[in-house]
Amino acid sequence: MSRRAKSRRRRRAEVRVPGRTPRRSGPDRARLLRAARQFLGAIGETDLLRDMRQTPARVADAWSGEIVSGYRSDPRRILARTIPAPDHDLVVVRDIPFTSVCVHHLLPFHGMAHVAYLPDERLVGLSKITRAVDALSRRRQLQERLTRQVVEALASSLRPIGAACRVEAEHLCMSIRGARKTGTRVITSAYTGRFRTSPALRTEFLRLTGARSR
């Protein structure tokens, strides 16, 4: 088979099937390796050349295999396996640790995510929620966008009565550059469904996830 025919077959295989989410390919390690070599060369360090021989490969492995590995995962697939919900009681998973990368400076931000939903007909395993947070956080991100994506993934997969997410994080782009204010935390929240319309439900969510009262 010719190279052109193989390319056509590959493109046909990548056509999106209705109702099915395509598998993500993830970061390109080879390009990351080349970029790491250029980046290190641009810094101009010469005294540590022996120590930096394996640095480009380590950087490429860390970024492709861990730091931005979330591109290989679809949170809706992670949340797709559900079970019937016997009732509509509030489900809260709090203190989910995460680390992400700020899209502006490619510096980490890290903290805790607190997630809740009010089930309608379906429940999902609690570990699936933590894995969905991990998949969305291990990408280039904005904290506000990450918070919104968590509730959208829950809303899309479970069709709950409502979903909520609160994220608390420290950004290295604020603590090691710019303002240089170590320990400053950014708090974002997002709500869908009943959480948007019911102040009492939002208050209960905030109380259960340890939000400070005024």
PDB file of C-alpha atoms in Angstrom:
ATOM      1  CA  MET A   1       0.000   0.000   0.000  1.00  0.00           C
ATOM      2  CA  SER A   2       1.331   3.442  -0.956  1.00  0.00           C
ATOM      3  CA  ARG A   3       2.070   6.143   1.595  1.00  0.00           C
ATOM      4  CA  ARG A   4      -0.784   8.256   0.216  1.00  0.00           C
ATOM      5  CA  ALA A   5      -3.262   5.382   0.546  1.00  0.00           C
ATOM      6  CA  LYS A   6      -2.139   4.761   4.113  1.00  0.00           C
ATOM      7  CA  SER A   7      -2.636   8.448   4.898  1.00  0.00           C
ATOM      8  CA  ARG A   8      -6.175   8.361   3.486  1.00  0.00           C
ATOM      9  CA  ARG A   9      -6.999   5.251   5.515  1.00  0.00           C
ATOM     10  CA  ARG A  10      -5.641   6.912   8.677  1.00  0.00           C
ATOM     11  CA  ARG A  11      -7.753  10.030   8.069  1.00  0.00           C
ATOM     12  CA  ARG A  12     -10.872   7.904   7.544  1.00  0.00           C
ATOM     13  CA  ALA A  13     -10.161   6.041  10.780  1.00  0.00           C
ATOM     14  CA  GLU A  14      -9.957   9.365  12.598  1.00  0.00           C
ATOM     15  CA  VAL A  15     -13.371  10.547  11.440  1.00  0.00           C
ATOM     16  CA  ARG A  16     -15.539  11.178  14.466  1.00  0.00           C
ATOM     17  CA  VAL A  17     -18.311   8.655  14.973  1.00  0.00           C
ATOM     18  CA  PRO A  18     -21.552  10.258  16.242  1.00  0.00           C
ATOM     19  CA  GLY A  19     -22.000   9.685  19.959  1.00  0.00           C
ATOM     20  CA  ARG A  20     -18.452   8.440  20.373  1.00  0.00           C
ATOM     21  CA  THR A  21     -15.505  10.490  21.706  1.00  0.00           C
ATOM     22  CA  PRO A  22     -12.248   9.998  19.771  1.00  0.00           C
ATOM     23  CA  ARG A  23      -9.207   8.801  21.725  1.00  0.00           C
ATOM     24  CA  ARG A  24      -6.763  11.611  22.398  1.00  0.00           C
ATOM     25  CA  SER A  25      -3.232  11.164  21.120  1.00  0.00           C
ATOM     26  CA  GLY A  26      -1.557  13.263  23.812  1.00  0.00           C
ATOM     27  CA  PRO A  27       1.696  15.252  23.844  1.00  0.00           C
ATOM     28  CA  ASP A  28       4.409  14.696  21.208  1.00  0.00           C
ATOM     29  CA  ARG A  29       7.479  13.525  23.139  1.00  0.00           C
ATOM     30  CA  ALA A  30       9.868  13.905  20.176  1.00  0.00           C
ATOM     31  CA  ARG A  31       8.934  17.559  19.683  1.00  0.00           C
ATOM     32  CA  LEU A  32       9.134  18.200  23.410  1.00  0.00           C
ATOM     33  CA  LEU A  33      12.640  16.702  23.397  1.00  0.00           C
ATOM     34  CA  ARG A  34      13.762  19.025  20.605  1.00  0.00           C
ATOM     35  CA  ALA A  35      12.141  22.004  22.316  1.00  0.00           C
ATOM     36  CA  ALA A  36      13.827  21.174  25.638  1.00  0.00           C
ATOM     37  CA  ARG A  37      17.242  21.118  23.954  1.00  0.00           C
ATOM     38  CA  GLN A  38      16.615  24.530  22.396  1.00  0.00           C
ATOM     39  CA  PHE A  39      15.244  25.960  25.640  1.00  0.00           C
ATOM     40  CA  LEU A  40      18.236  24.801  27.672  1.00  0.00           C
ATOM     41  CA  GLY A  41      20.628  26.118  25.032  1.00  0.00           C
ATOM     42  CA  ALA A  42      18.916  29.515  25.144  1.00  0.00           C
ATOM     43  CA  ILE A  43      19.449  29.780  28.923  1.00  0.00           C
ATOM     44  CA  GLY A  44      23.194  29.768  28.353  1.00  0.00           C
ATOM     45  CA  GLU A  45      24.354  27.642  31.303  1.00  0.00           C
ATOM     46  CA  THR A  46      27.807  26.173  30.614  1.00  0.00           C
ATOM     47  CA  ASP A  47      29.160  25.089  34.015  1.00  0.00           C
ATOM     48  CA  LEU A  48      26.671  22.217  34.387  1.00  0.00           C
ATOM     49  CA  LEU A  49      26.890  20.666  30.932  1.00  0.00           C
ATOM     50  CA  ARG A  50      27.819  17.233  32.304  1.00  0.00           C
ATOM     51  CA  ASP A  51      24.859  17.296  34.696  1.00  0.00           C
ATOM     52  CA  MET A  52      22.477  18.404  31.932  1.00  0.00           C
ATOM     53  CA  ARG A  53      23.252  15.647  29.433  1.00  0.00           C
ATOM     54  CA  GLN A  54      20.064  13.763  30.265  1.00  0.00           C
ATOM     55  CA  THR A  55      17.989  16.846  31.096  1.00  0.00           C
ATOM     56  CA  PRO A  56      16.234  17.162  27.689  1.00  0.00           C
ATOM     57  CA  ALA A  57      15.094  13.530  27.862  1.00  0.00           C
ATOM     58  CA  ARG A  58      13.981  13.935  31.477  1.00  0.00           C
ATOM     59  CA  VAL A  59      12.023  17.072  30.600  1.00  0.00           C
ATOM     60  CA  ALA A  60      10.357  15.386  27.621  1.00  0.00           C
ATOM     61  CA  ASP A  61       9.446  12.343  29.720  1.00  0.00           C
ATOM     62  CA  ALA A  62       8.081  14.438  32.588  1.00  0.00           C
ATOM     63  CA  TRP A  63       5.949  16.677  30.390  1.00  0.00           C
ATOM     64  CA  SER A  64       4.623  14.020  28.021  1.00  0.00           C
ATOM     65  CA  GLY A  65       4.196  11.252  30.578  1.00  0.00           C
ATOM     66  CA  GLU A  66       3.011  13.189  33.631  1.00  0.00           C
ATOM     67  CA  ILE A  67       2.691  16.980  33.651  1.00  0.00           C
ATOM     68  CA  VAL A  68       0.361  17.301  30.632  1.00  0.00           C
ATOM     69  CA  SER A  69      -0.661  13.647  30.352  1.00  0.00           C
ATOM     70  CA  GLY A  70      -4.302  14.651  30.829  1.00  0.00           C
ATOM     71  CA  TYR A  71      -4.644  15.252  27.106  1.00  0.00           C
ATOM     72  CA  ARG A  72      -4.699  11.471  26.667  1.00  0.00           C
ATOM     73  CA  SER A  73      -7.768  11.122  28.887  1.00  0.00           C
ATOM     74  CA  ASP A  74     -11.371  12.114  28.303  1.00  0.00           C
ATOM     75  CA  PRO A  75     -13.148  12.925  31.581  1.00  0.00           C
ATOM     76  CA  ARG A  76     -16.500  12.012  30.035  1.00  0.00           C
ATOM     77  CA  ARG A  77     -15.197   8.520  29.304  1.00  0.00           C
ATOM     78  CA  ILE A  78     -13.928   8.272  32.864  1.00  0.00           C
ATOM     79  CA  LEU A  79     -17.365   9.227  34.210  1.00  0.00           C
ATOM     80  CA  ALA A  80     -19.317   7.148  31.692  1.00  0.00           C
ATOM     81  CA  ARG A  81     -19.680   3.970  33.807  1.00  0.00           C
ATOM     82  CA  THR A  82     -22.526   4.716  36.204  1.00  0.00           C
ATOM     83  CA  ILE A  83     -24.986   2.873  38.415  1.00  0.00           C
ATOM     84  CA  PRO A  84     -28.655   3.608  39.245  1.00  0.00           C
ATOM     85  CA  ALA A  85     -29.191   6.189  41.969  1.00  0.00           C
ATOM     86  CA  PRO A  86     -31.591   4.970  44.698  1.00  0.00           C
ATOM     87  CA  ASP A  87     -32.162   8.520  45.992  1.00  0.00           C
ATOM     88  CA  HIS A  88     -31.239  12.164  45.432  1.00  0.00           C
ATOM     89  CA  ASP A  89     -28.959  12.807  48.394  1.00  0.00           C
ATOM     90  CA  LEU A  90     -25.990  15.142  48.002  1.00  0.00           C
ATOM     91  CA  VAL A  91     -22.622  13.560  47.082  1.00  0.00           C
ATOM     92  CA  VAL A  92     -19.472  15.498  47.999  1.00  0.00           C
ATOM     93  CA  VAL A  93     -15.827  14.597  47.313  1.00  0.00           C
ATOM     94  CA  ARG A  94     -13.562  17.148  48.965  1.00  0.00           C
ATOM     95  CA  ASP A  95      -9.816  17.794  49.211  1.00  0.00           C
ATOM     96  CA  ILE A  96      -8.837  16.322  45.833  1.00  0.00           C
ATOM     97  CA  PRO A  97      -5.178  17.336  45.360  1.00  0.00           C
ATOM     98  CA  PHE A  98      -4.144  18.449  41.885  1.00  0.00           C
ATOM     99  CA  THR A  99      -1.322  20.140  40.009  1.00  0.00           C
ATOM    100  CA  SER A 100      -1.773  21.971  36.734  1.00  0.00           C
ATOM    101  CA  VAL A 101       0.202  24.283  34.443  1.00  0.00           C
ATOM    102  CA  CYS A 102      -0.734  27.929  33.942  1.00  0.00           C
ATOM    103  CA  VAL A 103      -1.282  28.627  30.258  1.00  0.00           C
ATOM    104  CA  HIS A 104       0.296  32.095  30.521  1.00  0.00           C
ATOM    105  CA  HIS A 105       3.755  31.313  31.928  1.00  0.00           C
ATOM    106  CA  LEU A 106       3.898  27.484  31.858  1.00  0.00           C
ATOM    107  CA  LEU A 107       4.415  27.509  35.615  1.00  0.00           C
ATOM    108  CA  PRO A 108       2.569  25.140  37.966  1.00  0.00           C
ATOM    109  CA  PHE A 109      -0.405  25.948  40.130  1.00  0.00           C
ATOM    110  CA  HIS A 110      -1.518  23.438  42.720  1.00  0.00           C
ATOM    111  CA  GLY A 111      -4.114  22.992  45.402  1.00  0.00           C
ATOM    112  CA  MET A 112      -7.371  21.239  46.215  1.00  0.00           C
ATOM    113  CA  ALA A 113     -10.580  20.684  44.296  1.00  0.00           C
ATOM    114  CA  HIS A 114     -13.927  20.062  45.998  1.00  0.00           C
ATOM    115  CA  VAL A 115     -16.657  18.484  43.874  1.00  0.00           C
ATOM    116  CA  ALA A 116     -20.327  17.751  44.544  1.00  0.00           C
ATOM    117  CA  TYR A 117     -23.412  16.689  42.666  1.00  0.00           C
ATOM    118  CA  LEU A 118     -27.055  16.052  43.387  1.00  0.00           C
ATOM    119  CA  PRO A 119     -27.862  12.798  41.542  1.00  0.00           C
ATOM    120  CA  ASP A 120     -30.937  12.336  39.442  1.00  0.00           C
ATOM    121  CA  GLU A 121     -30.989   8.812  37.992  1.00  0.00           C
ATOM    122  CA  ARG A 122     -27.292   7.868  37.988  1.00  0.00           C
ATOM    123  CA  LEU A 123     -24.358   7.639  40.408  1.00  0.00           C
ATOM    124  CA  VAL A 124     -20.661   7.325  39.583  1.00  0.00           C
ATOM    125  CA  GLY A 125     -17.827   5.754  41.569  1.00  0.00           C
ATOM    126  CA  LEU A 126     -16.083   8.264  43.823  1.00  0.00           C
ATOM    127  CA  SER A 127     -12.636   7.424  42.422  1.00  0.00           C
ATOM    128  CA  LYS A 128     -13.905   8.321  38.945  1.00  0.00           C
ATOM    129  CA  ILE A 129     -14.469  11.894  40.113  1.00  0.00           C
ATOM    130  CA  THR A 130     -10.877  12.193  41.337  1.00  0.00           C
ATOM    131  CA  ARG A 131      -9.612  10.719  38.048  1.00  0.00           C
ATOM    132  CA  ALA A 132     -11.694  13.203  36.052  1.00  0.00           C
ATOM    133  CA  VAL A 133     -10.186  16.091  38.028  1.00  0.00           C
ATOM    134  CA  ASP A 134      -6.729  14.654  37.358  1.00  0.00           C
ATOM    135  CA  ALA A 135      -7.401  14.327  33.616  1.00  0.00           C
ATOM    136  CA  LEU A 136      -8.557  17.944  33.351  1.00  0.00           C
ATOM    137  CA  SER A 137      -5.845  19.416  35.563  1.00  0.00           C
ATOM    138  CA  ARG A 138      -2.897  17.730  33.845  1.00  0.00           C
ATOM    139  CA  ARG A 139      -3.110  20.123  30.917  1.00  0.00           C
ATOM    140  CA  ARG A 140      -2.287  23.749  30.219  1.00  0.00           C
ATOM    141  CA  GLN A 141      -5.040  25.432  32.155  1.00  0.00           C
ATOM    142  CA  LEU A 142      -6.724  28.477  33.585  1.00  0.00           C
ATOM    143  CA  GLN A 143      -8.064  27.837  37.073  1.00  0.00           C
ATOM    144  CA  GLU A 144     -11.453  29.304  36.145  1.00  0.00           C
ATOM    145  CA  ARG A 145     -11.640  27.064  33.074  1.00  0.00           C
ATOM    146  CA  LEU A 146     -10.621  23.964  35.045  1.00  0.00           C
ATOM    147  CA  THR A 147     -13.348  24.629  37.622  1.00  0.00           C
ATOM    148  CA  ARG A 148     -15.981  25.042  34.923  1.00  0.00           C
ATOM    149  CA  GLN A 149     -14.811  21.942  33.013  1.00  0.00           C
ATOM    150  CA  VAL A 150     -15.220  19.731  36.079  1.00  0.00           C
ATOM    151  CA  VAL A 151     -18.902  20.619  36.524  1.00  0.00           C
ATOM    152  CA  GLU A 152     -19.529  20.414  32.767  1.00  0.00           C
ATOM    153  CA  ALA A 153     -18.065  16.892  32.668  1.00  0.00           C
ATOM    154  CA  LEU A 154     -20.317  15.822  35.550  1.00  0.00           C
ATOM    155  CA  ALA A 155     -23.352  17.489  33.988  1.00  0.00           C
ATOM    156  CA  SER A 156     -22.718  15.857  30.619  1.00  0.00           C
ATOM    157  CA  SER A 157     -22.026  12.359  31.912  1.00  0.00           C
ATOM    158  CA  LEU A 158     -24.466  12.017  34.818  1.00  0.00           C
ATOM    159  CA  ARG A 159     -27.251  14.485  33.973  1.00  0.00           C
ATOM    160  CA  PRO A 160     -27.503  15.328  37.686  1.00  0.00           C
ATOM    161  CA  ILE A 161     -29.989  17.696  39.264  1.00  0.00           C
ATOM    162  CA  GLY A 162     -26.993  19.942  39.881  1.00  0.00           C
ATOM    163  CA  ALA A 163     -23.202  19.920  40.111  1.00  0.00           C
ATOM    164  CA  ALA A 164     -20.662  22.106  41.911  1.00  0.00           C
ATOM    165  CA  CYS A 165     -16.907  22.552  42.030  1.00  0.00           C
ATOM    166  CA  ARG A 166     -14.711  24.786  44.164  1.00  0.00           C
ATOM    167  CA  VAL A 167     -10.965  25.023  43.559  1.00  0.00           C
ATOM    168  CA  GLU A 168      -8.329  26.550  45.851  1.00  0.00           C
ATOM    169  CA  ALA A 169      -4.830  26.902  44.422  1.00  0.00           C
ATOM    170  CA  GLU A 170      -1.486  28.635  44.771  1.00  0.00           C
ATOM    171  CA  HIS A 171       0.051  29.852  41.504  1.00  0.00           C
ATOM    172  CA  LEU A 172       3.814  29.895  41.099  1.00  0.00           C
ATOM    173  CA  CYS A 173       3.436  32.682  38.533  1.00  0.00           C
ATOM    174  CA  MET A 174       2.330  34.831  41.496  1.00  0.00           C
ATOM    175  CA  SER A 175       4.776  33.497  44.092  1.00  0.00           C
ATOM    176  CA  ILE A 176       8.111  33.304  42.194  1.00  0.00           C
ATOM    177  CA  ARG A 177       7.584  36.151  39.702  1.00  0.00           C
ATOM    178  CA  GLY A 178       5.432  39.230  39.328  1.00  0.00           C
ATOM    179  CA  ALA A 179       3.824  40.007  42.676  1.00  0.00           C
ATOM    180  CA  ARG A 180       6.003  37.395  44.457  1.00  0.00           C
ATOM    181  CA  LYS A 181       3.413  36.784  47.146  1.00  0.00           C
ATOM    182  CA  THR A 182       4.056  33.299  48.530  1.00  0.00           C
ATOM    183  CA  GLY A 183       1.025  31.589  50.055  1.00  0.00           C
ATOM    184  CA  THR A 184      -1.604  33.623  48.209  1.00  0.00           C
ATOM    185  CA  ARG A 185      -4.447  31.344  47.171  1.00  0.00           C
ATOM    186  CA  VAL A 186      -6.922  31.783  44.343  1.00  0.00           C
ATOM    187  CA  ILE A 187     -10.454  30.422  44.884  1.00  0.00           C
ATOM    188  CA  THR A 188     -12.861  29.740  42.025  1.00  0.00           C
ATOM    189  CA  SER A 189     -16.270  28.081  41.928  1.00  0.00           C
ATOM    190  CA  ALA A 190     -18.717  26.876  39.293  1.00  0.00           C
ATOM    191  CA  TYR A 191     -22.270  25.574  39.563  1.00  0.00           C
ATOM    192  CA  THR A 192     -24.910  23.967  37.378  1.00  0.00           C
ATOM    193  CA  GLY A 193     -28.582  23.150  37.868  1.00  0.00           C
ATOM    194  CA  ARG A 194     -29.981  23.321  41.394  1.00  0.00           C
ATOM    195  CA  PHE A 195     -26.726  24.675  42.798  1.00  0.00           C
ATOM    196  CA  ARG A 196     -27.255  27.818  40.741  1.00  0.00           C
ATOM    197  CA  THR A 197     -30.817  28.392  41.841  1.00  0.00           C
ATOM    198  CA  SER A 198     -30.666  27.322  45.493  1.00  0.00           C
ATOM    199  CA  PRO A 199     -28.631  29.495  47.892  1.00  0.00           C
ATOM    200  CA  ALA A 200     -29.262  26.946  50.649  1.00  0.00           C
ATOM    201  CA  LEU A 201     -27.704  24.145  48.588  1.00  0.00           C
ATOM    202  CA  ARG A 202     -24.677  26.277  47.732  1.00  0.00           C
ATOM    203  CA  THR A 203     -24.276  27.145  51.417  1.00  0.00           C
ATOM    204  CA  GLU A 204     -24.401  23.450  52.345  1.00  0.00           C
ATOM    205  CA  PHE A 205     -21.780  22.647  49.698  1.00  0.00           C
ATOM    206  CA  LEU A 206     -19.479  25.397  50.933  1.00  0.00           C
ATOM    207  CA  ARG A 207     -19.932  24.290  54.551  1.00  0.00           C
ATOM    208  CA  LEU A 208     -19.168  20.655  53.763  1.00  0.00           C
ATOM    209  CA  THR A 209     -16.046  21.582  51.777  1.00  0.00           C
ATOM    210  CA  GLY A 210     -14.620  23.773  54.523  1.00  0.00           C
ATOM    211  CA  ALA A 211     -15.128  27.204  52.977  1.00  0.00           C
ATOM    212  CA  ARG A 212     -14.530  29.990  55.453  1.00  0.00           C
ATOM    213  CA  SER A 213     -17.637  31.832  56.559  1.00  0.00           C
ATOM    214  CA  ARG A 214     -17.634  35.618  56.691  1.00  0.00           C
TER     215      ARG A 214
END
